[in-house]
Amino acid sequence: MKTGSLFDLLTGQADENVLAPGAAGRRNMLLLIQLRWLAVVGQVLTIAIVHWGFGIALPLGWLLLAPLAMVILNLISLPLVVRRRAVTDGEIFISLCSDAAALAWMLYFSGGATNPFSALFVMQIVLAAVLLKRRYVWAFVLGTSAALAFLTLFHRPMPLPDGADARLGLLAQGSLINFVLIAVLLAAFASRTIRNVRARDAWLAETRQQAAEHDHIVRMGLLASGAAHELGTPLASLSVILGDWKHDKTIRADSDLLADVEQMQSEVERCKTIVTNILMSAGAARGQSPVIRRLSDFLHEVVDEWRERVGNSVSLTLNGPSPLNPSIIADPALKQVLSALMDNAAEAGASEVVMDAVADQEVLILTCTDNGPGMPDDILKHLGQPYQSTKGKAGSGLGLFLLVNVMRTLGGEVQAQNLKQGGTQIRLRLPREALAPK
């Protein structure tokens, strides 16, 4: 998770799109800290206005202990929360209980439940209902209800001058100010916490989607591995038969027939190579040590094999700061998805495909650009979902799906866009350590 600056965290500008549950709790705790700062300012101003503006003698020493305690709590909790990646519901519950206790303390010395600002308990209950699980919400409701019941029976009365309420309408003014304060705070903070909860739900939905896609890939891998094993025996038999045919006198005497047999044997060998690659990608043929290749050699091999097979024009460019040409593990899965990426471009009608590679100490960026008609907007929007294709054939649309999931497995990401001048550009961003030799 990207932590962002402290200002971004407190103003809600960082990481608004995707949040894990614990990270959403962290954001909500930061919102409560921000709300506590505003509460301290509001409490001090209210005390000053009532004591010096309206001439009502208040026990300033006792009342100011609450905002002082809230300031100390913020100064202690803020750096702790910023350094952490997650905050639990229990910690948010304790934070809300601290705010409720501070409010109850101030109400005790300023009229108890008769104070119009006692309705601030309602706002705290609303925040608890938005932020916390049900058991914490009901515990908070019981606690605040008990506190308000206590303040109804036990409190220090507000020392109002005789006829002050009739002259100034203090209770009415206090009720109006309290209503406006609650409305503003709920609109500003409850809406933001709801966005955090929605972002958390979106994160959970994306996680479930990734799990489903991973299960789909596992089943596809098992199917491909099983098919590869089944095809191994007939391909071996065909290879032996074609080898015998090449030495048959009748066939050797016919140059055209001999050329056909040699081409058939070449195609069988190619099928055996494909089967071997499938088994290697599925982890069934890992007896040999991983192949270490230079990045340029690996990409030239991918491009040359694809050009020989398809025949389209392909150019390869390697750019970037030192080291330009790092050593990487020649992952068969990455090789296959790069070939599938260029296959998609050719099948879409592109006559030219350009592969550009940039490498530095931390990241490897591969960019595939074609001059085809571009991708439809709905496929770009759902990039990486299976069976998103314009080919209209059963089983099509798996190339980009496999590409996105292979990149996700390697810790990378995929970005795709249509170019203004026409064509599509797909960018693969991989951490160097994902392909670095161990």
Tab-separated table of C-alpha atoms in Angstrom:
chain	number	residue	atom	x	y	z
A	1	MET	CA	0.000	0.000	0.000
A	2	LYS	CA	1.232	3.439	-0.847
A	3	THR	CA	1.402	5.478	2.328
A	4	GLY	CA	1.522	8.988	0.832
A	5	SER	CA	2.269	12.204	2.693
A	6	LEU	CA	0.790	13.063	6.063
A	7	PHE	CA	-1.204	15.886	4.458
A	8	ASP	CA	-2.648	13.477	1.896
A	9	LEU	CA	-3.576	10.995	4.591
A	10	LEU	CA	-5.339	13.591	6.727
A	11	THR	CA	-7.169	15.229	3.828
A	12	GLY	CA	-8.214	11.970	2.177
A	13	GLN	CA	-6.251	12.450	-1.055
A	14	ALA	CA	-4.140	9.262	-0.981
A	15	ASP	CA	-5.200	5.717	-1.806
A	16	GLU	CA	-8.906	6.426	-2.297
A	17	ASN	CA	-9.487	3.779	-4.937
A	18	VAL	CA	-8.399	0.527	-3.371
A	19	LEU	CA	-8.097	-0.177	0.361
A	20	ALA	CA	-7.551	-3.363	2.295
A	21	PRO	CA	-9.744	-3.689	5.419
A	22	GLY	CA	-6.902	-2.820	7.812
A	23	ALA	CA	-5.801	0.087	5.622
A	24	ALA	CA	-9.362	1.447	5.605
A	25	GLY	CA	-9.289	1.311	9.414
A	26	ARG	CA	-6.042	3.278	9.355
A	27	ARG	CA	-7.605	5.938	7.169
A	28	ASN	CA	-10.666	6.091	9.430
A	29	MET	CA	-8.470	6.512	12.503
A	30	LEU	CA	-6.714	9.432	10.790
A	31	LEU	CA	-10.106	10.977	10.103
A	32	LEU	CA	-11.008	10.629	13.781
A	33	ILE	CA	-7.740	12.333	14.714
A	34	GLN	CA	-8.584	15.189	12.366
A	35	LEU	CA	-12.067	15.402	13.867
A	36	ARG	CA	-10.524	15.495	17.351
A	37	TRP	CA	-8.374	18.496	16.402
A	38	LEU	CA	-11.485	20.327	15.228
A	39	ALA	CA	-13.300	19.315	18.406
A	40	VAL	CA	-10.495	20.762	20.548
A	41	VAL	CA	-10.656	24.088	18.690
A	42	GLY	CA	-14.458	24.156	18.919
A	43	GLN	CA	-14.475	23.307	22.619
A	44	VAL	CA	-11.933	25.973	23.521
A	45	LEU	CA	-13.785	28.625	21.477
A	46	THR	CA	-17.123	27.649	23.005
A	47	ILE	CA	-15.734	27.827	26.535
A	48	ALA	CA	-14.180	31.235	25.828
A	49	ILE	CA	-17.380	32.648	24.289
A	50	VAL	CA	-19.605	31.384	27.101
A	51	HIS	CA	-17.232	32.396	29.911
A	52	TRP	CA	-16.077	35.804	28.671
A	53	GLY	CA	-18.642	36.654	26.009
A	54	PHE	CA	-21.812	35.782	27.910
A	55	GLY	CA	-20.340	36.371	31.357
A	56	ILE	CA	-21.215	32.904	32.647
A	57	ALA	CA	-18.722	31.705	35.240
A	58	LEU	CA	-17.457	28.250	34.247
A	59	PRO	CA	-14.964	26.012	36.067
A	60	LEU	CA	-12.268	26.617	33.475
A	61	GLY	CA	-9.660	24.417	35.118
A	62	TRP	CA	-11.860	21.343	35.098
A	63	LEU	CA	-13.318	22.000	31.644
A	64	LEU	CA	-9.980	22.603	29.933
A	65	LEU	CA	-8.661	19.242	31.138
A	66	ALA	CA	-10.745	17.523	28.434
A	67	PRO	CA	-9.307	19.361	25.387
A	68	LEU	CA	-5.830	19.107	26.935
A	69	ALA	CA	-6.227	15.335	27.232
A	70	MET	CA	-7.459	15.139	23.613
A	71	VAL	CA	-4.433	17.128	22.407
A	72	ILE	CA	-2.081	14.768	24.263
A	73	LEU	CA	-3.951	11.753	22.834
A	74	ASN	CA	-3.574	13.115	19.287
A	75	LEU	CA	0.113	13.916	19.710
A	76	ILE	CA	0.749	10.354	20.873
A	77	SER	CA	-1.517	8.472	18.454
A	78	LEU	CA	-0.865	10.392	15.210
A	79	PRO	CA	2.790	9.317	14.656
A	80	LEU	CA	1.909	5.760	15.681
A	81	VAL	CA	-0.952	5.530	13.187
A	82	VAL	CA	1.083	7.098	10.353
A	83	ARG	CA	3.825	4.475	10.747
A	84	ARG	CA	1.375	1.566	10.779
A	85	ARG	CA	-0.226	-0.108	7.779
A	86	ALA	CA	-3.475	-1.188	9.467
A	87	VAL	CA	-5.713	-0.246	12.402
A	88	THR	CA	-8.233	-2.647	13.965
A	89	ASP	CA	-11.863	-2.026	14.880
A	90	GLY	CA	-10.982	-2.435	18.532
A	91	GLU	CA	-8.543	0.468	18.365
A	92	ILE	CA	-11.110	2.688	16.630
A	93	PHE	CA	-13.632	1.708	19.319
A	94	ILE	CA	-11.216	2.780	22.060
A	95	SER	CA	-10.608	6.075	20.232
A	96	LEU	CA	-14.346	6.803	20.020
A	97	CYS	CA	-14.774	5.892	23.681
A	98	SER	CA	-12.039	8.405	24.559
A	99	ASP	CA	-13.879	11.138	22.653
A	100	ALA	CA	-17.156	10.212	24.352
A	101	ALA	CA	-15.478	10.288	27.766
A	102	ALA	CA	-14.058	13.765	27.059
A	103	LEU	CA	-17.489	15.010	26.026
A	104	ALA	CA	-19.110	13.495	29.131
A	105	TRP	CA	-16.458	15.143	31.348
A	106	MET	CA	-17.172	18.581	29.894
A	107	LEU	CA	-20.945	18.108	30.108
A	108	TYR	CA	-20.677	17.132	33.761
A	109	PHE	CA	-19.251	20.562	34.606
A	110	SER	CA	-21.640	22.494	32.325
A	111	GLY	CA	-25.178	21.368	33.024
A	112	GLY	CA	-25.126	17.653	32.181
A	113	ALA	CA	-27.918	16.394	29.942
A	114	THR	CA	-29.560	19.854	29.971
A	115	ASN	CA	-26.642	21.223	27.953
A	116	PRO	CA	-27.668	21.453	24.267
A	117	PHE	CA	-24.283	20.014	23.260
A	118	SER	CA	-25.198	16.678	24.859
A	119	ALA	CA	-26.692	15.818	21.445
A	120	LEU	CA	-23.104	15.426	20.179
A	121	PHE	CA	-23.356	11.868	21.519
A	122	VAL	CA	-25.665	11.184	18.544
A	123	MET	CA	-22.947	12.167	16.064
A	124	GLN	CA	-20.458	9.876	17.796
A	125	ILE	CA	-22.947	7.011	17.636
A	126	VAL	CA	-23.435	7.619	13.899
A	127	LEU	CA	-19.670	7.530	13.347
A	128	ALA	CA	-19.435	4.305	15.346
A	129	ALA	CA	-22.226	2.755	13.263
A	130	VAL	CA	-20.380	3.648	10.051
A	131	LEU	CA	-16.894	2.617	11.187
A	132	LEU	CA	-17.315	-0.385	13.455
A	133	LYS	CA	-18.681	-3.892	13.469
A	134	ARG	CA	-22.053	-4.544	15.059
A	135	ARG	CA	-20.817	-5.741	18.453
A	136	TYR	CA	-18.699	-2.628	18.893
A	137	VAL	CA	-21.559	-0.380	17.775
A	138	TRP	CA	-23.974	-1.756	20.360
A	139	ALA	CA	-21.346	-1.618	23.072
A	140	PHE	CA	-20.769	2.045	22.208
A	141	VAL	CA	-24.522	2.749	22.209
A	142	LEU	CA	-24.865	1.196	25.672
A	143	GLY	CA	-21.860	3.125	26.948
A	144	THR	CA	-23.002	6.526	25.684
A	145	SER	CA	-26.570	5.880	26.881
A	146	ALA	CA	-25.261	5.060	30.336
A	147	ALA	CA	-23.105	8.200	30.297
A	148	LEU	CA	-26.087	10.385	29.326
A	149	ALA	CA	-28.257	8.759	31.993
A	150	PHE	CA	-25.543	9.472	34.559
A	151	LEU	CA	-25.313	13.108	33.411
A	152	THR	CA	-29.087	13.442	33.774
A	153	LEU	CA	-28.856	12.586	37.482
A	154	PHE	CA	-25.408	13.855	38.380
A	155	HIS	CA	-23.902	17.086	37.080
A	156	ARG	CA	-22.941	20.579	38.045
A	157	PRO	CA	-25.663	22.983	36.953
A	158	MET	CA	-24.814	25.755	34.542
A	159	PRO	CA	-24.527	28.973	36.603
A	160	LEU	CA	-26.839	31.085	34.416
A	161	PRO	CA	-27.626	34.604	35.622
A	162	ASP	CA	-31.249	35.307	36.549
A	163	GLY	CA	-33.322	35.796	33.414
A	164	ALA	CA	-30.338	35.110	31.137
A	165	ASP	CA	-32.138	32.597	29.006
A	166	ALA	CA	-35.109	34.914	28.575
A	167	ARG	CA	-32.830	37.755	27.499
A	168	LEU	CA	-30.293	35.902	25.396
A	169	GLY	CA	-32.094	32.722	24.398
A	170	LEU	CA	-28.960	30.770	25.312
A	171	LEU	CA	-30.533	27.347	25.214
A	172	ALA	CA	-32.165	28.046	21.852
A	173	GLN	CA	-28.943	29.434	20.452
A	174	GLY	CA	-26.999	26.502	21.819
A	175	SER	CA	-29.433	24.050	20.256
A	176	LEU	CA	-29.164	25.785	16.866
A	177	ILE	CA	-25.367	25.877	16.980
A	178	ASN	CA	-25.298	22.247	18.042
A	179	PHE	CA	-27.568	21.225	15.158
A	180	VAL	CA	-25.445	23.069	12.591
A	181	LEU	CA	-22.265	21.618	14.075
A	182	ILE	CA	-23.580	18.056	13.962
A	183	ALA	CA	-24.904	18.484	10.411
A	184	VAL	CA	-21.608	19.868	9.114
A	185	LEU	CA	-19.450	17.277	10.849
A	186	LEU	CA	-21.643	14.386	9.716
A	187	ALA	CA	-21.696	15.648	6.134
A	188	ALA	CA	-17.911	16.142	6.094
A	189	PHE	CA	-16.704	13.063	7.944
A	190	ALA	CA	-19.413	10.416	7.748
A	191	SER	CA	-19.465	10.722	3.964
A	192	ARG	CA	-15.687	10.318	3.839
A	193	THR	CA	-15.715	7.298	6.129
A	194	ILE	CA	-18.427	5.759	3.979
A	195	ARG	CA	-16.123	6.220	0.972
A	196	ASN	CA	-13.432	4.365	2.894
A	197	VAL	CA	-15.831	1.523	3.620
A	198	ARG	CA	-16.869	1.386	-0.040
A	199	ALA	CA	-13.219	1.361	-1.073
A	200	ARG	CA	-12.610	-1.526	1.307
A	201	ASP	CA	-15.556	-3.414	-0.219
A	202	ALA	CA	-14.117	-2.752	-3.683
A	203	TRP	CA	-10.779	-4.153	-2.527
A	204	LEU	CA	-12.510	-7.283	-1.219
A	205	ALA	CA	-14.433	-7.684	-4.477
A	206	GLU	CA	-11.226	-7.335	-6.493
A	207	THR	CA	-9.518	-9.874	-4.239
A	208	ARG	CA	-12.348	-12.348	-4.783
A	209	GLN	CA	-12.155	-11.719	-8.533
A	210	GLN	CA	-8.414	-12.380	-8.527
A	211	ALA	CA	-8.952	-15.583	-6.545
A	212	ALA	CA	-11.540	-16.746	-9.084
A	213	GLU	CA	-9.184	-15.908	-11.959
A	214	HIS	CA	-6.350	-17.738	-10.233
A	215	ASP	CA	-8.582	-20.789	-9.847
A	216	HIS	CA	-9.450	-20.526	-13.536
A	217	ILE	CA	-5.757	-20.448	-14.431
A	218	VAL	CA	-5.025	-23.455	-12.209
A	219	ARG	CA	-7.748	-25.452	-13.938
A	220	MET	CA	-6.474	-24.352	-17.349
A	221	GLY	CA	-2.944	-25.316	-16.332
A	222	LEU	CA	-4.086	-28.754	-15.189
A	223	LEU	CA	-5.986	-29.241	-18.441
A	224	ALA	CA	-3.018	-28.098	-20.543
A	225	SER	CA	-0.598	-30.259	-18.566
A	226	GLY	CA	-2.832	-33.300	-18.914
A	227	ALA	CA	-3.278	-32.721	-22.638
A	228	ALA	CA	0.490	-32.296	-23.050
A	229	HIS	CA	1.159	-35.588	-21.291
A	230	GLU	CA	-1.448	-37.348	-23.430
A	231	LEU	CA	-0.014	-35.882	-26.640
A	232	GLY	CA	3.545	-36.910	-25.787
A	233	THR	CA	3.100	-40.582	-26.688
A	234	PRO	CA	1.403	-40.157	-30.118
A	235	LEU	CA	3.897	-37.436	-31.074
A	236	ALA	CA	6.790	-39.713	-30.180
A	237	SER	CA	5.222	-42.507	-32.248
A	238	LEU	CA	4.752	-40.188	-35.216
A	239	SER	CA	8.358	-39.046	-34.939
A	240	VAL	CA	9.601	-42.649	-35.041
A	241	ILE	CA	7.344	-43.516	-37.996
A	242	LEU	CA	8.431	-40.458	-39.965
A	243	GLY	CA	12.076	-41.302	-39.224
A	244	ASP	CA	11.537	-44.742	-40.671
A	245	TRP	CA	9.795	-43.287	-43.707
A	246	LYS	CA	12.766	-41.030	-44.428
A	247	HIS	CA	14.953	-44.118	-44.803
A	248	ASP	CA	12.426	-45.989	-46.965
A	249	LYS	CA	13.835	-46.550	-50.459
A	250	THR	CA	10.545	-45.786	-52.209
A	251	ILE	CA	10.111	-42.466	-50.431
A	252	ARG	CA	13.763	-41.490	-50.850
A	253	ALA	CA	13.407	-42.071	-54.569
A	254	ASP	CA	10.595	-39.474	-54.763
A	255	SER	CA	12.008	-36.025	-53.935
A	256	ASP	CA	8.569	-34.420	-53.496
A	257	LEU	CA	7.415	-37.173	-51.151
A	258	LEU	CA	10.671	-36.996	-49.202
A	259	ALA	CA	10.251	-33.214	-48.823
A	260	ASP	CA	6.713	-33.754	-47.510
A	261	VAL	CA	7.955	-36.303	-44.950
A	262	GLU	CA	10.726	-33.963	-43.807
A	263	GLN	CA	8.243	-31.119	-43.418
A	264	MET	CA	5.923	-33.409	-41.459
A	265	GLN	CA	8.803	-34.433	-39.210
A	266	SER	CA	9.691	-30.760	-38.682
A	267	GLU	CA	6.137	-29.962	-37.662
A	268	VAL	CA	6.044	-32.942	-35.280
A	269	GLU	CA	9.256	-31.723	-33.662
A	270	ARG	CA	7.715	-28.291	-33.298
A	271	CYS	CA	4.657	-29.834	-31.629
A	272	LYS	CA	6.941	-31.707	-29.244
A	273	THR	CA	8.699	-28.442	-28.390
A	274	ILE	CA	5.335	-26.782	-27.676
A	275	VAL	CA	4.322	-29.693	-25.447
A	276	THR	CA	7.633	-29.443	-23.589
A	277	ASN	CA	7.117	-25.717	-23.050
A	278	ILE	CA	3.608	-26.338	-21.719
A	279	LEU	CA	4.949	-28.890	-19.245
A	280	MET	CA	7.721	-26.503	-18.197
A	281	SER	CA	5.238	-23.703	-17.616
A	282	ALA	CA	3.073	-26.062	-15.561
A	283	GLY	CA	6.078	-27.056	-13.470
A	284	ALA	CA	6.190	-30.626	-14.710
A	285	ALA	CA	9.613	-30.454	-16.321
A	286	ARG	CA	11.824	-28.472	-13.986
A	287	GLY	CA	14.611	-30.979	-13.637
A	288	GLN	CA	17.155	-28.737	-15.339
A	289	SER	CA	18.551	-25.557	-13.842
A	290	PRO	CA	16.825	-22.260	-14.742
A	291	VAL	CA	18.145	-20.784	-17.978
A	292	ILE	CA	19.932	-17.453	-17.459
A	293	ARG	CA	19.904	-15.187	-20.520
A	294	ARG	CA	20.758	-11.618	-21.359
A	295	LEU	CA	17.631	-9.497	-21.725
A	296	SER	CA	18.464	-8.623	-25.316
A	297	ASP	CA	19.114	-12.267	-26.229
A	298	PHE	CA	15.840	-13.338	-24.650
A	299	LEU	CA	13.804	-10.684	-26.454
A	300	HIS	CA	15.560	-11.273	-29.786
A	301	GLU	CA	14.763	-14.971	-29.474
A	302	VAL	CA	11.089	-14.245	-28.779
A	303	VAL	CA	10.824	-11.789	-31.655
A	304	ASP	CA	12.780	-13.918	-34.144
A	305	GLU	CA	10.697	-17.023	-33.439
A	306	TRP	CA	7.502	-15.030	-33.784
A	307	ARG	CA	8.660	-13.342	-37.012
A	308	GLU	CA	9.594	-16.721	-38.496
A	309	ARG	CA	6.213	-18.131	-37.576
A	310	VAL	CA	4.002	-15.187	-38.529
A	311	GLY	CA	6.065	-13.204	-41.035
A	312	ASN	CA	5.040	-9.721	-39.902
A	313	SER	CA	7.459	-6.829	-39.593
A	314	VAL	CA	8.798	-6.575	-36.064
A	315	SER	CA	11.394	-4.133	-34.776
A	316	LEU	CA	13.096	-4.417	-31.402
A	317	THR	CA	14.516	-1.483	-29.454
A	318	LEU	CA	16.470	-1.638	-26.202
A	319	ASN	CA	16.824	1.603	-24.275
A	320	GLY	CA	17.555	2.593	-20.729
A	321	PRO	CA	20.215	3.582	-18.226
A	322	SER	CA	22.991	1.261	-17.094
A	323	PRO	CA	22.794	-1.680	-16.936
A	324	LEU	CA	21.308	-1.763	-20.417
A	325	ASN	CA	21.401	-5.495	-20.803
A	326	PRO	CA	20.854	-7.281	-17.482
A	327	SER	CA	20.826	-11.033	-17.034
A	328	ILE	CA	17.374	-12.479	-16.381
A	329	ILE	CA	15.750	-15.861	-15.914
A	330	ALA	CA	14.289	-16.886	-19.282
A	331	ASP	CA	10.843	-17.691	-17.913
A	332	PRO	CA	8.876	-19.809	-20.463
A	333	ALA	CA	5.605	-18.300	-19.247
A	334	LEU	CA	6.844	-14.783	-20.002
A	335	LYS	CA	8.029	-15.914	-23.420
A	336	GLN	CA	4.636	-17.381	-24.210
A	337	VAL	CA	2.669	-14.324	-23.145
A	338	LEU	CA	4.915	-12.019	-25.177
A	339	SER	CA	4.313	-14.200	-28.227
A	340	ALA	CA	0.590	-14.190	-27.503
A	341	LEU	CA	0.690	-10.394	-27.217
A	342	MET	CA	2.204	-10.080	-30.705
A	343	ASP	CA	-0.214	-12.734	-31.995
A	344	ASN	CA	-3.141	-10.598	-30.829
A	345	ALA	CA	-1.732	-7.593	-32.675
A	346	ALA	CA	-1.294	-9.573	-35.906
A	347	GLU	CA	-4.761	-11.150	-35.678
A	348	ALA	CA	-6.266	-7.683	-35.143
A	349	GLY	CA	-4.866	-6.590	-38.503
A	350	ALA	CA	-1.577	-4.925	-37.540
A	351	SER	CA	1.124	-4.998	-40.196
A	352	GLU	CA	3.879	-3.816	-37.855
A	353	VAL	CA	4.633	-4.541	-34.221
A	354	VAL	CA	7.350	-2.738	-32.258
A	355	MET	CA	8.779	-4.166	-29.035
A	356	ASP	CA	10.592	-1.622	-26.880
A	357	ALA	CA	12.481	-2.547	-23.698
A	358	VAL	CA	13.787	-0.234	-20.978
A	359	ALA	CA	15.694	-1.581	-17.976
A	360	ASP	CA	17.277	0.022	-14.939
A	361	GLN	CA	18.346	-1.210	-11.513
A	362	GLU	CA	14.787	-1.665	-10.211
A	363	VAL	CA	12.321	-2.084	-13.041
A	364	LEU	CA	11.953	-3.623	-16.486
A	365	ILE	CA	9.427	-2.032	-18.852
A	366	LEU	CA	8.377	-3.816	-22.043
A	367	THR	CA	6.195	-1.881	-24.468
A	368	CYS	CA	4.443	-3.508	-27.418
A	369	THR	CA	3.065	-1.057	-29.989
A	370	ASP	CA	1.181	-1.994	-33.169
A	371	ASN	CA	-0.417	-0.122	-36.042
A	372	GLY	CA	-3.680	-2.050	-35.963
A	373	PRO	CA	-7.230	-0.728	-35.510
A	374	GLY	CA	-6.936	-0.531	-31.705
A	375	MET	CA	-8.916	-2.213	-28.944
A	376	PRO	CA	-12.625	-1.584	-28.314
A	377	ASP	CA	-13.322	0.474	-25.208
A	378	ASP	CA	-15.133	-2.362	-23.420
A	379	ILE	CA	-12.089	-4.646	-23.749
A	380	LEU	CA	-9.773	-1.893	-22.493
A	381	LYS	CA	-12.110	-1.311	-19.569
A	382	HIS	CA	-12.138	-5.020	-18.635
A	383	LEU	CA	-8.531	-5.732	-19.540
A	384	GLY	CA	-7.433	-9.098	-18.223
A	385	GLN	CA	-10.879	-10.657	-17.858
A	386	PRO	CA	-11.250	-13.994	-19.693
A	387	TYR	CA	-13.114	-14.351	-22.978
A	388	GLN	CA	-13.051	-10.617	-23.799
A	389	SER	CA	-12.467	-10.752	-27.533
A	390	THR	CA	-13.694	-9.425	-30.884
A	391	LYS	CA	-12.796	-12.626	-32.749
A	392	GLY	CA	-16.174	-14.263	-32.147
A	393	LYS	CA	-14.638	-17.720	-31.666
A	394	ALA	CA	-15.191	-20.046	-28.732
A	395	GLY	CA	-12.319	-19.915	-26.275
A	396	SER	CA	-10.871	-16.691	-27.675
A	397	GLY	CA	-9.858	-13.823	-25.428
A	398	LEU	CA	-7.508	-15.823	-23.208
A	399	GLY	CA	-4.265	-14.237	-24.422
A	400	LEU	CA	-4.620	-10.977	-22.499
A	401	PHE	CA	-6.156	-12.861	-19.576
A	402	LEU	CA	-3.063	-15.060	-19.276
A	403	LEU	CA	-0.805	-12.051	-19.835
A	404	VAL	CA	-2.353	-10.064	-16.971
A	405	ASN	CA	-2.259	-12.992	-14.588
A	406	VAL	CA	1.321	-13.979	-15.428
A	407	MET	CA	2.352	-10.371	-14.799
A	408	ARG	CA	0.403	-10.357	-11.545
A	409	THR	CA	2.175	-13.547	-10.476
A	410	LEU	CA	5.541	-11.930	-11.212
A	411	GLY	CA	4.588	-8.820	-9.245
A	412	GLY	CA	4.138	-6.624	-12.303
A	413	GLU	CA	1.331	-4.695	-13.936
A	414	VAL	CA	-0.189	-4.217	-17.393
A	415	GLN	CA	-1.335	-0.946	-18.945
A	416	ALA	CA	-3.080	-0.678	-22.312
A	417	GLN	CA	-4.203	2.289	-24.373
A	418	ASN	CA	-5.245	3.166	-27.895
A	419	LEU	CA	-2.975	5.670	-29.640
A	420	LYS	CA	-4.294	8.825	-31.264
A	421	GLN	CA	-2.532	8.012	-34.531
A	422	GLY	CA	-4.025	4.516	-34.486
A	423	GLY	CA	-2.965	1.214	-33.045
A	424	THR	CA	-2.607	-0.102	-29.517
A	425	GLN	CA	0.170	0.216	-26.970
A	426	ILE	CA	0.482	-2.333	-24.160
A	427	ARG	CA	3.062	-1.691	-21.466
A	428	LEU	CA	4.358	-4.380	-19.113
A	429	ARG	CA	6.078	-3.175	-15.960
A	430	LEU	CA	8.079	-5.780	-14.013
A	431	PRO	CA	10.274	-5.477	-10.930
A	432	ARG	CA	13.827	-6.578	-11.813
A	433	GLU	CA	13.942	-8.893	-8.816
A	434	ALA	CA	11.082	-10.976	-10.282
A	435	LEU	CA	13.382	-12.182	-13.093
A	436	ALA	CA	16.734	-11.714	-11.389
A	437	PRO	CA	18.963	-14.806	-11.085
A	438	LYS	CA	19.045	-16.093	-7.530
